[in-house]
Tab-separated table of C-alpha atoms and ligand atoms in Angstrom:
chain	number	residue	atom	x	y	z
W	76	MET	CA	0.000	0.000	0.000
W	77	ASP	CA	1.465	3.365	-1.076
W	78	LEU	CA	0.561	6.043	1.457
W	79	ASN	CA	2.362	8.857	-0.385
W	80	TYR	CA	0.370	11.526	-2.183
W	81	SER	CA	0.513	11.514	-6.008
W	82	ALA	CA	1.393	14.565	-8.122
W	83	GLU	CA	-2.354	14.969	-8.874
W	84	ASP	CA	-3.115	14.905	-5.146
W	85	GLU	CA	-0.527	17.621	-4.519
W	86	ALA	CA	-1.978	19.728	-7.350
W	87	PHE	CA	-5.407	19.323	-5.768
W	88	ARG	CA	-3.994	20.384	-2.401
W	89	ALA	CA	-2.562	23.540	-4.006
W	90	GLN	CA	-5.973	24.317	-5.533
W	91	VAL	CA	-7.661	23.925	-2.130
W	92	ARG	CA	-5.054	26.121	-0.430
W	93	THR	CA	-5.610	28.863	-2.989
W	94	PHE	CA	-9.365	28.696	-2.476
W	95	LEU	CA	-8.978	28.916	1.301
W	96	ALA	CA	-6.464	31.765	1.103
W	97	GLU	CA	-8.860	33.738	-1.094
W	98	ASN	CA	-12.175	32.915	0.567
W	99	LEU	CA	-11.802	32.210	4.287
W	100	PRO	CA	-12.845	35.419	6.098
W	101	ALA	CA	-10.116	36.595	8.482
W	102	ASP	CA	-12.529	37.114	11.386
W	103	LEU	CA	-13.738	33.498	11.201
W	104	GLN	CA	-10.186	32.188	10.958
W	105	GLU	CA	-9.191	34.231	13.979
W	106	LYS	CA	-12.071	32.837	16.036
W	107	VAL	CA	-11.336	29.224	15.122
W	108	ARG	CA	-7.578	29.444	15.636
W	109	GLY	CA	-8.045	31.400	18.849
W	110	HIS	CA	-10.468	28.849	20.403
W	111	LEU	CA	-13.307	31.403	20.513
W	112	ARG	CA	-16.959	30.426	20.192
W	113	LEU	CA	-18.737	30.444	16.861
W	114	ALA	CA	-22.204	31.926	16.412
W	115	LYS	CA	-24.868	30.475	14.119
W	116	GLU	CA	-24.094	33.187	11.531
W	117	ASP	CA	-20.431	32.125	11.482
W	118	TYR	CA	-21.270	28.530	10.581
W	119	VAL	CA	-23.859	29.576	7.992
W	120	ARG	CA	-21.607	32.200	6.387
W	121	TRP	CA	-18.786	29.733	5.869
W	122	HIS	CA	-21.117	26.947	4.675
W	123	LYS	CA	-22.593	29.255	2.032
W	124	ILE	CA	-19.136	30.346	0.808
W	125	VAL	CA	-18.138	26.701	0.366
W	126	ALA	CA	-21.504	25.783	-1.193
W	127	LYS	CA	-21.054	28.507	-3.797
W	128	GLN	CA	-17.801	26.819	-4.797
W	129	GLY	CA	-19.651	23.462	-5.022
W	130	TRP	CA	-17.579	21.884	-2.228
W	131	ALA	CA	-19.992	21.841	0.730
W	132	ALA	CA	-20.712	18.124	0.563
W	133	PRO	CA	-17.457	16.398	-0.428
W	134	ALA	CA	-18.799	12.864	0.012
W	135	TRP	CA	-22.048	13.311	-1.898
W	136	PRO	CA	-22.452	11.740	-5.327
W	137	ALA	CA	-22.231	14.251	-8.185
W	138	GLU	CA	-25.925	13.706	-9.068
W	139	TYR	CA	-26.898	15.404	-5.784
W	140	GLY	CA	-24.352	18.217	-6.041
W	141	GLY	CA	-21.179	16.598	-4.672
W	142	PRO	CA	-17.852	17.646	-6.253
W	143	GLY	CA	-17.004	14.088	-7.387
W	144	TRP	CA	-13.864	13.842	-5.246
W	145	ASN	CA	-12.255	10.552	-4.316
W	146	ALA	CA	-11.513	9.648	-0.694
W	147	VAL	CA	-7.953	11.013	-0.795
W	148	GLN	CA	-9.186	14.353	-2.127
W	149	ARG	CA	-11.815	14.490	0.608
W	150	HIS	CA	-9.110	13.839	3.177
W	151	ILE	CA	-6.921	16.597	1.711
W	152	TRP	CA	-9.871	19.003	1.828
W	153	GLU	CA	-10.525	18.202	5.509
W	154	ASP	CA	-6.828	18.475	6.293
W	155	GLU	CA	-6.420	21.837	4.590
W	156	CYS	CA	-9.586	23.283	6.144
W	157	ALA	CA	-8.349	22.273	9.585
W	158	ARG	CA	-4.893	23.675	8.882
W	159	ALA	CA	-6.344	26.991	7.741
W	160	GLY	CA	-8.785	27.150	10.667
W	161	THR	CA	-12.170	27.175	8.927
W	162	PRO	CA	-15.401	26.773	10.881
W	163	PRO	CA	-16.641	23.203	10.471
W	164	ILE	CA	-19.399	22.340	8.034
W	165	LEU	CA	-21.781	20.926	10.633
W	166	PRO	CA	-22.378	17.221	10.161
W	167	PHE	CA	-26.076	16.969	11.070
W	168	GLY	CA	-27.376	17.863	7.605
W	169	VAL	CA	-24.577	17.084	5.163
W	170	ASN	CA	-23.046	13.981	6.739
W	171	MET	CA	-25.831	12.506	8.826
W	172	VAL	CA	-29.376	12.946	7.583
W	173	ALA	CA	-28.487	13.497	3.899
W	174	PRO	CA	-26.890	10.049	3.347
W	175	VAL	CA	-29.976	8.491	4.975
W	176	ILE	CA	-32.319	10.483	2.716
W	177	MET	CA	-30.243	9.481	-0.343
W	178	ALA	CA	-30.233	5.800	0.606
W	179	PHE	CA	-33.740	5.341	2.026
W	180	GLY	CA	-35.816	8.476	1.252
W	181	ASN	CA	-38.318	8.812	-1.588
W	182	GLU	CA	-37.857	11.070	-4.632
W	183	ALA	CA	-39.957	13.905	-3.188
W	184	GLN	CA	-37.884	13.912	0.021
W	185	LYS	CA	-34.633	13.922	-1.956
W	186	ALA	CA	-35.813	16.777	-4.195
W	187	HIS	CA	-36.975	18.885	-1.258
W	188	TYR	CA	-34.345	18.351	1.427
W	189	LEU	CA	-31.031	17.666	-0.323
W	190	PRO	CA	-30.612	21.041	-2.124
W	191	ARG	CA	-31.623	22.854	1.074
W	192	ILE	CA	-29.023	20.886	3.075
W	193	LEU	CA	-26.357	21.536	0.467
W	194	ASN	CA	-26.950	25.286	0.644
W	195	CYS	CA	-27.500	25.407	4.430
W	196	ASP	CA	-31.030	26.746	3.990
W	197	ASP	CA	-32.154	24.486	6.841
W	198	TRP	CA	-30.238	23.971	10.085
W	199	TRP	CA	-30.564	20.340	11.192
W	200	CYS	CA	-30.112	18.686	14.557
W	201	GLN	CA	-29.979	15.065	15.689
W	202	GLY	CA	-32.732	13.628	17.892
W	203	TYR	CA	-31.425	10.221	18.888
W	204	SER	CA	-30.496	10.290	22.605
W	205	GLU	CA	-33.062	10.421	25.383
W	206	PRO	CA	-32.744	10.444	29.168
W	207	GLY	CA	-31.920	6.794	29.905
W	208	SER	CA	-31.394	5.938	26.218
W	209	GLY	CA	-27.899	6.932	25.142
W	210	SER	CA	-25.642	3.896	24.888
W	211	ASP	CA	-28.723	1.695	24.929
W	212	LEU	CA	-30.278	3.780	22.174
W	213	ALA	CA	-32.771	1.146	21.049
W	214	SER	CA	-34.600	1.506	24.384
W	215	LEU	CA	-35.818	4.986	23.331
W	216	LYS	CA	-39.328	5.921	24.461
W	217	THR	CA	-40.471	8.895	22.344
W	218	THR	CA	-43.632	7.681	20.624
W	219	ALA	CA	-45.178	8.440	17.241
W	220	VAL	CA	-48.746	7.249	16.872
W	221	ARG	CA	-50.361	7.258	13.439
W	222	ASP	CA	-53.514	9.392	13.227
W	223	GLY	CA	-54.763	9.658	9.622
W	224	GLU	CA	-52.204	11.593	7.591
W	225	HIS	CA	-50.114	12.511	10.647
W	226	TYR	CA	-48.036	11.009	13.422
W	227	ILE	CA	-48.619	12.390	16.906
W	228	VAL	CA	-45.234	12.589	18.624
W	229	ASN	CA	-44.736	12.648	22.410
W	230	GLY	CA	-41.536	12.367	24.397
W	231	GLN	CA	-38.143	13.915	25.050
W	232	LYS	CA	-34.750	14.015	23.357
W	233	THR	CA	-31.614	15.207	25.109
W	234	TRP	CA	-28.061	16.417	24.380
W	235	THR	CA	-29.379	17.859	21.110
W	236	THR	CA	-26.361	19.738	19.776
W	237	LEU	CA	-27.128	23.276	18.582
W	238	GLY	CA	-30.830	22.408	18.507
W	239	GLN	CA	-31.582	25.970	19.651
W	240	HIS	CA	-30.847	27.124	16.073
W	241	ALA	CA	-32.496	24.241	14.257
W	242	ASP	CA	-35.189	24.361	11.609
W	243	MET	CA	-35.430	20.568	11.422
W	244	ILE	CA	-34.666	17.586	13.643
W	245	PHE	CA	-34.266	13.987	12.494
W	246	CYS	CA	-35.677	11.747	15.181
W	247	LEU	CA	-35.830	8.131	16.143
W	248	VAL	CA	-39.326	7.422	17.439
W	249	ARG	CA	-41.142	4.321	18.651
W	250	THR	CA	-43.957	3.353	16.317
W	251	ASP	CA	-44.528	-0.182	17.609
W	252	PRO	CA	-44.069	-0.879	21.345
W	253	SER	CA	-45.223	-4.499	21.039
W	254	VAL	CA	-42.185	-5.974	19.247
W	255	ARG	CA	-38.464	-6.447	20.004
W	256	LYS	CA	-37.126	-2.934	20.770
W	257	GLN	CA	-35.022	-2.589	17.581
W	258	GLU	CA	-37.986	-3.571	15.406
W	259	GLY	CA	-40.432	-0.880	16.542
W	260	ILE	CA	-38.395	2.243	15.706
W	261	SER	CA	-38.991	4.693	12.835
W	262	PHE	CA	-36.974	7.587	11.399
W	263	LEU	CA	-38.970	10.824	11.302
W	264	LEU	CA	-38.132	14.355	10.123
W	265	ILE	CA	-39.755	16.992	12.332
W	266	ASP	CA	-40.112	20.725	11.744
W	267	MET	CA	-38.800	22.439	14.886
W	268	LYS	CA	-41.391	25.197	14.479
W	269	SER	CA	-44.269	22.712	14.901
W	270	PRO	CA	-46.623	23.530	17.789
W	271	GLY	CA	-45.705	21.404	20.827
W	272	VAL	CA	-41.908	21.452	20.317
W	273	THR	CA	-40.007	23.023	23.229
W	274	VAL	CA	-36.239	23.504	23.365
W	275	ARG	CA	-34.574	23.935	26.765
W	276	PRO	CA	-30.844	24.720	27.085
W	277	ILE	CA	-28.362	22.498	28.895
W	278	ILE	CA	-25.398	24.611	30.025
W	279	MET	CA	-22.160	22.647	29.995
W	280	LEU	CA	-19.044	22.688	32.201
W	281	ASP	CA	-17.612	25.568	30.188
W	282	GLU	CA	-20.903	27.505	30.576
W	283	GLU	CA	-21.550	27.227	26.844
W	284	HIS	CA	-25.054	26.707	25.472
W	285	GLU	CA	-24.166	23.995	22.987
W	286	VAL	CA	-26.677	21.252	23.812
W	287	ASN	CA	-30.369	21.119	24.635
W	288	GLU	CA	-33.314	19.101	25.764
W	289	VAL	CA	-36.099	18.909	23.174
W	290	PHE	CA	-39.641	18.096	24.278
W	291	PHE	CA	-42.481	16.897	22.044
W	292	ASP	CA	-45.993	17.422	23.329
W	293	ASN	CA	-48.631	16.076	20.899
W	294	VAL	CA	-46.604	17.296	17.917
W	295	LYS	CA	-48.369	16.648	14.578
W	296	VAL	CA	-45.932	15.396	11.933
W	297	PRO	CA	-47.125	14.700	8.360
W	298	VAL	CA	-46.685	11.038	7.348
W	299	GLN	CA	-44.687	12.164	4.323
W	300	ASN	CA	-41.904	13.057	6.807
W	301	LEU	CA	-41.305	9.367	7.510
W	302	ILE	CA	-38.075	8.100	5.949
W	303	GLY	CA	-38.294	4.669	4.342
W	304	GLN	CA	-40.574	2.141	5.964
W	305	GLU	CA	-42.276	2.359	9.329
W	306	ASN	CA	-40.437	0.297	11.990
W	307	LYS	CA	-37.250	0.035	9.887
W	308	GLY	CA	-35.665	3.106	11.499
W	309	TRP	CA	-33.038	1.138	13.432
W	310	THR	CA	-31.402	0.042	10.164
W	311	TYR	CA	-31.271	3.662	8.980
W	312	ALA	CA	-30.008	4.848	12.368
W	313	LYS	CA	-27.060	2.434	12.293
W	314	TYR	CA	-26.261	3.438	8.705
W	315	LEU	CA	-26.045	7.054	9.878
W	316	LEU	CA	-23.853	6.303	12.911
W	317	GLY	CA	-21.187	4.719	10.679
W	318	HIS	CA	-20.935	8.039	8.835
W	319	GLU	CA	-20.809	9.984	12.116
W	320	ARG	CA	-17.809	8.102	13.496
W	321	THR	CA	-15.517	8.366	10.459
W	322	GLY	CA	-15.183	12.160	10.606
W	323	ILE	CA	-14.725	12.137	14.342
W	324	ALA	CA	-10.936	11.335	14.260
W	325	ALA	CA	-10.314	15.076	13.620
W	326	VAL	CA	-6.684	14.501	12.612
W	327	GLY	CA	-6.366	17.823	10.774
W	328	ARG	CA	-7.658	19.789	13.716
W	329	SER	CA	-5.313	17.971	16.094
W	330	LYS	CA	-2.368	18.752	13.817
W	331	ARG	CA	-3.276	22.454	14.060
W	332	GLU	CA	-3.634	22.197	17.837
W	333	LEU	CA	-0.272	20.430	18.116
W	334	LEU	CA	1.388	23.403	16.406
W	335	PHE	CA	-0.458	25.729	18.781
W	336	LEU	CA	0.732	23.682	21.769
W	337	LYS	CA	4.342	23.846	20.557
W	338	ARG	CA	4.045	27.607	20.141
W	339	LEU	CA	2.702	27.926	23.682
W	340	ALA	CA	5.516	25.756	25.023
W	341	LEU	CA	8.106	27.873	23.225
W	342	ARG	CA	6.598	31.013	24.705
W	343	GLN	CA	6.309	29.726	28.287
W	344	GLN	CA	9.509	29.817	30.320
W	345	LYS	CA	10.826	27.284	32.795
W	346	ASP	CA	14.115	27.950	34.637
W	347	GLY	CA	14.886	30.711	32.136
W	348	LYS	CA	14.405	28.493	29.100
W	349	PRO	CA	11.428	27.708	26.825
W	350	LEU	CA	9.232	24.994	28.330
W	351	LEU	CA	9.611	23.028	25.102
W	352	ASP	CA	13.304	22.558	25.988
W	353	ASP	CA	12.338	20.828	29.220
W	354	PRO	CA	12.961	17.110	28.536
W	355	ALA	CA	9.952	15.911	30.527
W	356	PHE	CA	7.532	18.280	28.780
W	357	ALA	CA	9.131	17.726	25.358
W	358	ALA	CA	8.672	13.961	25.822
W	359	LYS	CA	4.940	14.447	26.413
W	360	VAL	CA	4.640	16.567	23.265
W	361	ALA	CA	6.629	14.018	21.252
W	362	ASN	CA	4.417	11.221	22.532
W	363	ILE	CA	1.263	12.967	21.278
W	364	GLU	CA	2.910	13.759	17.966
W	365	ILE	CA	3.760	10.086	17.452
W	366	GLU	CA	0.222	9.028	18.380
W	367	LEU	CA	-1.176	11.586	15.963
W	368	MET	CA	1.065	10.425	13.103
W	369	ALA	CA	-0.018	6.841	13.769
W	370	LEU	CA	-3.667	7.904	13.734
W	371	GLU	CA	-3.214	9.762	10.467
W	372	VAL	CA	-1.737	6.672	8.825
W	373	THR	CA	-4.639	4.617	10.198
W	374	VAL	CA	-7.068	7.124	8.677
W	375	LEU	CA	-5.238	6.862	5.337
W	376	ARG	CA	-5.392	3.054	5.500
W	377	THR	CA	-9.142	3.284	6.092
W	378	ILE	CA	-9.472	5.697	3.181
W	379	ALA	CA	-7.531	3.294	0.948
W	380	GLN	CA	-10.445	0.862	1.343
W	381	GLU	CA	-12.870	3.523	0.173
W	382	HIS	CA	-15.228	1.142	-1.582
W	383	GLN	CA	-16.110	-0.626	1.645
W	384	ALA	CA	-18.773	0.865	3.918
W	385	PRO	CA	-17.363	2.457	7.108
W	386	GLY	CA	-17.033	-0.543	9.425
W	387	PRO	CA	-15.952	-1.135	13.010
W	388	GLN	CA	-12.549	0.435	12.243
W	389	ALA	CA	-14.406	3.767	12.518
W	390	SER	CA	-14.584	3.004	16.248
W	391	VAL	CA	-10.773	2.863	16.449
W	392	LEU	CA	-10.559	6.281	14.804
W	393	LYS	CA	-13.164	7.702	17.172
W	394	VAL	CA	-11.475	6.425	20.344
W	395	ARG	CA	-7.940	7.439	19.415
W	396	GLY	CA	-8.967	10.731	17.779
W	397	SER	CA	-10.934	11.872	20.811
W	398	GLU	CA	-8.200	10.806	23.244
W	399	ILE	CA	-5.612	12.799	21.297
W	400	GLN	CA	-7.830	15.905	21.222
W	401	GLN	CA	-8.206	15.674	24.988
W	402	MET	CA	-4.489	15.053	25.590
W	403	LEU	CA	-3.601	18.145	23.539
W	404	ALA	CA	-5.966	20.336	25.544
W	405	GLU	CA	-4.577	18.908	28.791
W	406	LEU	CA	-1.019	19.743	27.752
W	407	MET	CA	-2.002	23.287	26.745
W	408	VAL	CA	-3.405	23.867	30.218
W	409	GLU	CA	-0.367	22.213	31.794
W	410	ALA	CA	1.960	24.420	29.749
W	411	LEU	CA	0.206	27.566	30.923
W	412	GLY	CA	-0.167	26.657	34.581
W	413	PRO	CA	-1.906	29.506	36.478
W	414	ALA	CA	-2.202	31.549	33.244
W	415	ALA	CA	-4.868	29.057	32.138
W	416	LEU	CA	-7.105	29.915	35.067
W	417	PRO	CA	-9.021	32.970	33.744
W	418	PHE	CA	-12.530	32.261	32.528
W	419	ASP	CA	-13.930	35.063	30.422
W	420	PRO	CA	-17.259	34.240	28.716
W	421	ALA	CA	-17.563	37.727	27.166
W	422	TYR	CA	-14.222	37.287	25.424
W	423	LEU	CA	-15.111	33.737	24.339
W	424	GLU	CA	-18.370	34.960	22.794
W	425	GLY	CA	-16.635	37.829	20.992
W	426	GLU	CA	-18.476	40.412	23.123
W	427	SER	CA	-15.281	41.856	24.580
W	428	GLU	CA	-12.061	42.583	22.721
W	429	HIS	CA	-9.830	42.273	25.769
W	430	ALA	CA	-9.211	38.924	27.422
W	431	ALA	CA	-9.258	38.559	31.202
W	432	GLY	CA	-5.649	38.407	32.385
W	433	GLY	CA	-4.578	40.200	29.194
W	434	ASP	CA	-3.384	37.008	27.460
W	435	ALA	CA	-5.543	36.407	24.360
W	436	GLU	CA	-4.017	33.003	23.624
W	437	ALA	CA	-4.401	31.719	27.161
W	438	ALA	CA	-7.808	33.115	28.121
W	439	PRO	CA	-9.997	30.674	26.118
W	440	LEU	CA	-8.063	27.538	27.060
W	441	ALA	CA	-9.701	26.546	30.344
W	442	ALA	CA	-13.097	26.607	28.609
W	443	TYR	CA	-11.621	24.748	25.632
W	444	TYR	CA	-10.210	22.063	27.937
W	445	PHE	CA	-13.595	21.557	29.619
W	446	ASN	CA	-15.470	21.627	26.318
W	447	LEU	CA	-13.357	18.792	24.927
W	448	ARG	CA	-14.413	16.428	27.740
W	449	LYS	CA	-17.372	15.750	25.443
W	450	THR	CA	-15.357	14.081	22.687
W	451	SER	CA	-15.086	10.757	24.492
W	452	ILE	CA	-18.864	10.736	25.100
W	453	TYR	CA	-20.644	11.971	21.978
W	454	GLY	CA	-21.008	9.904	18.836
W	455	GLY	CA	-21.227	6.816	21.079
W	456	SER	CA	-19.024	6.788	24.192
W	457	ASN	CA	-15.465	5.463	23.992
W	458	GLU	CA	-16.350	2.560	26.287
W	459	ILE	CA	-19.038	1.495	23.818
W	460	GLN	CA	-16.577	1.877	20.911
W	461	LYS	CA	-14.132	-0.355	22.781
W	462	ASN	CA	-16.865	-2.981	23.144
W	463	ILE	CA	-17.398	-2.802	19.353
W	464	ILE	CA	-13.649	-3.163	18.726
W	465	ALA	CA	-13.450	-6.115	21.143
W	466	GLN	CA	-16.349	-7.944	19.534
W	467	MET	CA	-16.110	-7.066	15.860
W	468	ILE	CA	-12.369	-6.554	15.252
W	469	LEU	CA	-10.700	-8.686	17.931
W	470	GLY	CA	-13.436	-11.345	18.013
W	471	LEU	CA	-13.420	-11.460	21.837
D	683	LIG	C1	-21.613	17.364	24.002
D	683	LIG	C2	-22.545	16.269	23.585
D	683	LIG	C3	-23.258	16.410	22.416
D	683	LIG	C4	-24.170	15.431	22.033
D	683	LIG	N1	-24.933	15.639	20.914
D	683	LIG	C5	-25.929	14.781	20.630
D	683	LIG	C6	-26.851	15.076	19.589
D	683	LIG	O1	-26.749	16.097	18.909
D	683	LIG	N2	-27.857	14.229	19.371
D	683	LIG	C7	-28.012	13.070	20.090
D	683	LIG	O2	-28.942	12.316	19.815
D	683	LIG	N3	-27.160	12.763	21.091
D	683	LIG	C8	-26.132	13.592	21.386
D	683	LIG	N4	-25.270	13.325	22.421
D	683	LIG	C9	-25.544	12.155	23.255
D	683	LIG	C10	-24.492	11.070	23.204
D	683	LIG	O3	-24.603	10.310	22.038
D	683	LIG	C11	-24.676	10.221	24.472
D	683	LIG	O4	-24.321	11.038	25.569
D	683	LIG	C12	-23.827	8.981	24.475
D	683	LIG	O5	-24.291	8.069	23.517
D	683	LIG	C13	-23.808	8.302	25.876
D	683	LIG	O6	-25.103	8.109	26.330
D	683	LIG	P1	-25.542	8.614	27.784
D	683	LIG	O7	-25.111	10.013	27.932
D	683	LIG	O8	-26.982	8.303	27.945
D	683	LIG	O9	-24.687	7.757	28.801
D	683	LIG	P2	-24.981	6.283	29.300
D	683	LIG	O10	-25.359	5.429	28.135
D	683	LIG	O11	-25.931	6.353	30.452
D	683	LIG	O12	-23.560	5.845	29.801
D	683	LIG	C14	-23.010	6.297	31.048
D	683	LIG	C15	-21.611	5.701	31.180
D	683	LIG	O13	-21.677	4.271	31.185
D	683	LIG	C16	-20.861	3.717	30.160
D	683	LIG	N5	-21.527	2.543	29.579
D	683	LIG	C17	-22.823	2.433	29.199
D	683	LIG	N6	-23.070	1.207	28.693
D	683	LIG	C18	-21.897	0.511	28.749
D	683	LIG	C19	-21.492	-0.803	28.360
D	683	LIG	N7	-22.368	-1.656	27.789
D	683	LIG	N8	-20.198	-1.151	28.530
D	683	LIG	C20	-19.299	-0.279	29.089
D	683	LIG	N9	-19.630	0.970	29.498
D	683	LIG	C21	-20.898	1.370	29.316
D	683	LIG	C22	-20.733	4.832	29.113
D	683	LIG	O14	-19.564	4.686	28.348
D	683	LIG	C23	-20.694	6.074	29.997
D	683	LIG	O15	-19.394	6.271	30.486
D	683	LIG	C24	-24.326	14.260	22.813
D	683	LIG	C25	-23.580	14.111	23.989
D	683	LIG	C26	-22.705	15.103	24.388
D	683	LIG	C27	-21.942	14.930	25.666
């Protein structure tokens, strides 16, 4: 297996770099690189810039508006975006619900939703988890009862990322309580503006409003919003989760954060010398760098098998990728010591130009460290991924 990039790949990389240099707004780049919080408008602005170029959905088939890139080109795109510091294209529409609509939706659903997702005309969120139904997702209790041309939905979703901005939510709902739990689930698209939908914020450790509880109280959902067949939603849900876990390795972003960490460690002094010259600290940085290089090669090996559906190896990428993101944030805080203590929400939200403590690089890092605790939980917790690896890869 040749893991080197070809001349065509390098030419593609140069094309992507030029596009990013010419089109990434400086204020967005500054926020991303500086670990500041992004507003809804930031995500939408960047998505629309990329959509105009025809690159917003790299993995989509050309017939739906994808750019026709192969897996290596998609990887280069992700890598370059992370290097430049672009806001992410949020996965809920492009990478989660869209592949399900393409694979299992009807023609009317494809014609209506896919162009709107591509252009970020609708903001989507994911309604899978419920209180008591996270790892054991199939035990979910939100019900949808057929009533003529509608379903009547009742129940609660939780941890709904950025649901406060959403126009649409894709939901797993129970349509048949009398059968084995996996066999009574359906996949429903729900308009967040429907009467009976209530969104309540959950404020996280870093005081950010990133996730929500979503309540459904006799919400009327047209039957044409059902994807595929009633009670086959578990199959569609699993199809979607495979897509969710592949992007979660975040190698490009970690490479950018590694450079940031090294810069911090060059700036910080210990015994009159840069912290990066301290053998104990340098060894920790080197250890992460080696882990990250190994992960990148593992990602490339997975990409090399691009014609196979994302399998259990996605779980390896998720576990290692999230651990590395957390280790990097831990080392940033360690490098700064007491300078990492300030917590300045106004600065994080872009409401104040001056960071508490006067150190713009350091001020967001405590919040960043706490925010990244989530990476080993969302997308299926790392313990659950390890169970998948044990059973499906190691055959234990
Ligand atoms: C920041 C954030 C954003 C999220 N965004 C969304 C979203 O947009 N939409 C959505 O639907 N969900 C979302 N989630 C929910 C996420 O998918 C769940 O939190 C996750 O699946 C774990 O479920 P749980 O929280 O119910 O924990 P539980 O399932 O109750 O697990 C609690 C602990 O027990 C461990 N555990 C459970 N079962 C086993 C087992 N069999 N073997 C070993 N250990 C086990 C888990 O690993 C965990 O440590 C988000 C979560 C977070 C933190």
